[in-house]
Amino acid sequence: KPTAAVTAVESTVPSTTPLPASLPMVHGKDRTETIKGFQKAMVRSMTQALKVPHFGYCDEIDLTALVGKKKEFQELASKYGIRFSFMPVFVKAASLALLHFPVLNASVDANCENITYKASHNIGIAMDTVNGLLVPNVKEVQSKTLLEVAQEINRLQELGAKGAIGSADISNGTFTISNIGSIGGTYAKPVIMHPEVAIGAFGKIQKLPRFDSNGVVFAAHIMQVSWAADHRVIDGATMARFSNMWKNFLENPTLLALYMK
Ligand code: CAO
């Protein structure tokens, strides 16, 4: 009976897997479209970026302490009408670590003959918008509070949802992060936003068993990070040291508070 069949299928689908709102149309004919607009810009920027020799570096971050603070952050921020997620913390921690590794907040010229160390931390955030992938940036993160970073991300997300992100918001980025984990996945292979020299992608925060310092298993909130950098000017050791510092800030929110500018 159809009703019984539907029930059987539903019961095997994990509750976290969203079902599509409608069934796809089955087209009888091939269809060719001109690539234009934002997609055309992506063709240009990604083709250019992949001429750059990339290297990758991955690690896992234990966000258990930060996850424990999320509700508190959200309640306080909501008093100012600001939605708070993990992103402002990821962005601000990156900026604090970039102060120690300015070579990662830099850009190179067309033939990679000169490198410019950028004074501003204009941290780009890959966004899944109604126009597809866009990377607006939060300007001057080095001089913003966590609350100000959150407010700016809210503004960019609202513009993204309306298809109204302007050129000022996507210009002059200096470093990029991509939280693909808000959709799913663990590892990624991000592509740098040339002429920037580094990018990080974060996977889904998962509850996984880990050992504490006494060898006791506990339920940890683990997130994978995948960094990519321009191997012409960035070496693996620099990326690893930066990542360690960023990781330390995220795993110890009190340390982050102490170093906050
Ligand atoms: N793992 C698990 N949960 C996560 C998460 C992660 N890595 N990141 C965010 N979440 C949670 C948030 O905490 C939030 O939960 P609550 O509603 O309970 O607070 C929920 O997921 C939704 O978050 P959000 O997406 O509204 O906000 P965000 O600040 O975390 O992320 C943004 C903002 C812009 C990064 C995100 O909306 C987005 O567009 N992600 C896709 C990026 C992308 O496409 N990257 C690929 C680029 S290459 O093509």
PDB file of C-alpha atoms in Angstrom, residues 100-186:
ATOM      1  CA  HIS A 100      51.636  37.353  14.723  1.00  0.00           C
ATOM      2  CA  PHE A 101      51.812  36.018  11.141  1.00  0.00           C
ATOM      3  CA  PRO A 102      51.425  39.092   8.888  1.00  0.00           C
ATOM      4  CA  VAL A 103      52.717  37.153   5.863  1.00  0.00           C
ATOM      5  CA  LEU A 104      49.350  35.352   5.787  1.00  0.00           C
ATOM      6  CA  ASN A 105      47.471  38.668   5.576  1.00  0.00           C
ATOM      7  CA  ALA A 106      49.279  39.729   2.457  1.00  0.00           C
ATOM      8  CA  SER A 107      48.904  39.903  -1.299  1.00  0.00           C
ATOM      9  CA  VAL A 108      51.257  39.246  -4.183  1.00  0.00           C
ATOM     10  CA  ASP A 109      51.449  41.018  -7.540  1.00  0.00           C
ATOM     11  CA  ALA A 110      50.716  39.418 -10.904  1.00  0.00           C
ATOM     12  CA  ASN A 111      54.158  37.816 -11.403  1.00  0.00           C
ATOM     13  CA  CYS A 112      54.740  37.187  -7.711  1.00  0.00           C
ATOM     14  CA  GLU A 113      57.662  39.610  -7.602  1.00  0.00           C
ATOM     15  CA  ASN A 114      56.410  41.722  -4.690  1.00  0.00           C
ATOM     16  CA  ILE A 115      54.471  40.928  -1.558  1.00  0.00           C
ATOM     17  CA  THR A 116      52.416  43.566   0.270  1.00  0.00           C
ATOM     18  CA  TYR A 117      51.741  43.077   3.966  1.00  0.00           C
ATOM     19  CA  LYS A 118      48.253  44.475   4.545  1.00  0.00           C
ATOM     20  CA  ALA A 119      47.683  46.709   7.552  1.00  0.00           C
ATOM     21  CA  SER A 120      43.939  46.007   7.611  1.00  0.00           C
ATOM     22  CA  HIS A 121      42.493  42.610   8.398  1.00  0.00           C
ATOM     23  CA  ASN A 122      39.612  42.570   5.909  1.00  0.00           C
ATOM     24  CA  ILE A 123      38.506  39.003   6.460  1.00  0.00           C
ATOM     25  CA  GLY A 124      36.460  37.518   3.652  1.00  0.00           C
ATOM     26  CA  ILE A 125      33.642  35.103   4.434  1.00  0.00           C
ATOM     27  CA  ALA A 126      32.530  32.674   1.716  1.00  0.00           C
ATOM     28  CA  MET A 127      28.748  33.021   1.637  1.00  0.00           C
ATOM     29  CA  ASP A 128      26.108  30.878   0.069  1.00  0.00           C
ATOM     30  CA  THR A 129      23.839  33.686  -1.199  1.00  0.00           C
ATOM     31  CA  VAL A 130      20.877  33.876  -3.571  1.00  0.00           C
ATOM     32  CA  ASN A 131      23.444  34.821  -6.226  1.00  0.00           C
ATOM     33  CA  GLY A 132      25.576  31.749  -5.437  1.00  0.00           C
ATOM     34  CA  LEU A 133      29.023  31.903  -3.825  1.00  0.00           C
ATOM     35  CA  LEU A 134      30.096  35.415  -2.852  1.00  0.00           C
ATOM     36  CA  VAL A 135      32.944  36.454  -0.581  1.00  0.00           C
ATOM     37  CA  PRO A 136      32.176  39.755   1.152  1.00  0.00           C
ATOM     38  CA  ASN A 137      34.674  40.812   3.793  1.00  0.00           C
ATOM     39  CA  VAL A 138      34.465  42.220   7.289  1.00  0.00           C
ATOM     40  CA  LYS A 139      36.699  45.277   7.227  1.00  0.00           C
ATOM     41  CA  GLU A 140      39.282  46.122   9.910  1.00  0.00           C
ATOM     42  CA  VAL A 141      38.614  43.063  12.062  1.00  0.00           C
ATOM     43  CA  GLN A 142      41.808  43.844  14.025  1.00  0.00           C
ATOM     44  CA  SER A 143      40.085  46.853  15.612  1.00  0.00           C
ATOM     45  CA  LYS A 144      36.583  45.391  16.035  1.00  0.00           C
ATOM     46  CA  THR A 145      35.049  43.704  19.064  1.00  0.00           C
ATOM     47  CA  LEU A 146      33.439  40.270  18.731  1.00  0.00           C
ATOM     48  CA  LEU A 147      30.059  41.976  18.888  1.00  0.00           C
ATOM     49  CA  GLU A 148      30.986  44.358  16.068  1.00  0.00           C
ATOM     50  CA  VAL A 149      32.237  41.464  13.935  1.00  0.00           C
ATOM     51  CA  ALA A 150      28.955  39.609  14.575  1.00  0.00           C
ATOM     52  CA  GLN A 151      26.931  42.701  13.645  1.00  0.00           C
ATOM     53  CA  GLU A 152      28.850  43.085  10.399  1.00  0.00           C
ATOM     54  CA  ILE A 153      28.381  39.392   9.502  1.00  0.00           C
ATOM     55  CA  ASN A 154      24.623  39.823  10.182  1.00  0.00           C
ATOM     56  CA  ARG A 155      24.548  42.793   7.810  1.00  0.00           C
ATOM     57  CA  LEU A 156      26.394  40.897   5.065  1.00  0.00           C
ATOM     58  CA  GLN A 157      24.170  37.817   5.488  1.00  0.00           C
ATOM     59  CA  GLU A 158      21.039  39.967   5.216  1.00  0.00           C
ATOM     60  CA  LEU A 159      22.377  41.581   2.039  1.00  0.00           C
ATOM     61  CA  GLY A 160      23.346  38.128   0.710  1.00  0.00           C
ATOM     62  CA  ALA A 161      19.818  36.834   1.284  1.00  0.00           C
ATOM     63  CA  LYS A 162      18.427  39.790  -0.717  1.00  0.00           C
ATOM     64  CA  GLY A 163      21.021  39.485  -3.502  1.00  0.00           C
ATOM     65  CA  ALA A 164      22.209  42.978  -2.570  1.00  0.00           C
ATOM     66  CA  ILE A 165      25.895  42.591  -1.649  1.00  0.00           C
ATOM     67  CA  GLY A 166      27.690  45.520  -3.283  1.00  0.00           C
ATOM     68  CA  SER A 167      31.190  45.871  -4.720  1.00  0.00           C
ATOM     69  CA  ALA A 168      32.515  47.747  -1.650  1.00  0.00           C
ATOM     70  CA  ASP A 169      31.751  44.700   0.491  1.00  0.00           C
ATOM     71  CA  ILE A 170      33.505  42.265  -1.841  1.00  0.00           C
ATOM     72  CA  SER A 171      36.561  44.457  -2.533  1.00  0.00           C
ATOM     73  CA  ASN A 172      39.893  44.619  -0.732  1.00  0.00           C
ATOM     74  CA  GLY A 173      39.730  41.332   1.159  1.00  0.00           C
ATOM     75  CA  THR A 174      43.027  40.264   2.705  1.00  0.00           C
ATOM     76  CA  PHE A 175      42.368  36.729   4.076  1.00  0.00           C
ATOM     77  CA  THR A 176      39.401  34.383   3.665  1.00  0.00           C
ATOM     78  CA  ILE A 177      37.490  31.784   5.633  1.00  0.00           C
ATOM     79  CA  SER A 178      34.752  29.460   4.469  1.00  0.00           C
ATOM     80  CA  ASN A 179      32.402  27.765   6.927  1.00  0.00           C
ATOM     81  CA  ILE A 180      31.133  24.994   4.676  1.00  0.00           C
ATOM     82  CA  GLY A 181      30.364  23.037   7.871  1.00  0.00           C
ATOM     83  CA  SER A 182      27.190  25.073   8.372  1.00  0.00           C
ATOM     84  CA  ILE A 183      25.949  23.009   5.387  1.00  0.00           C
ATOM     85  CA  GLY A 184      27.897  19.772   6.029  1.00  0.00           C
ATOM     86  CA  GLY A 185      31.152  17.930   5.419  1.00  0.00           C
ATOM     87  CA  THR A 186      34.400  17.509   7.297  1.00  0.00           C
TER      88      THR A 186
END
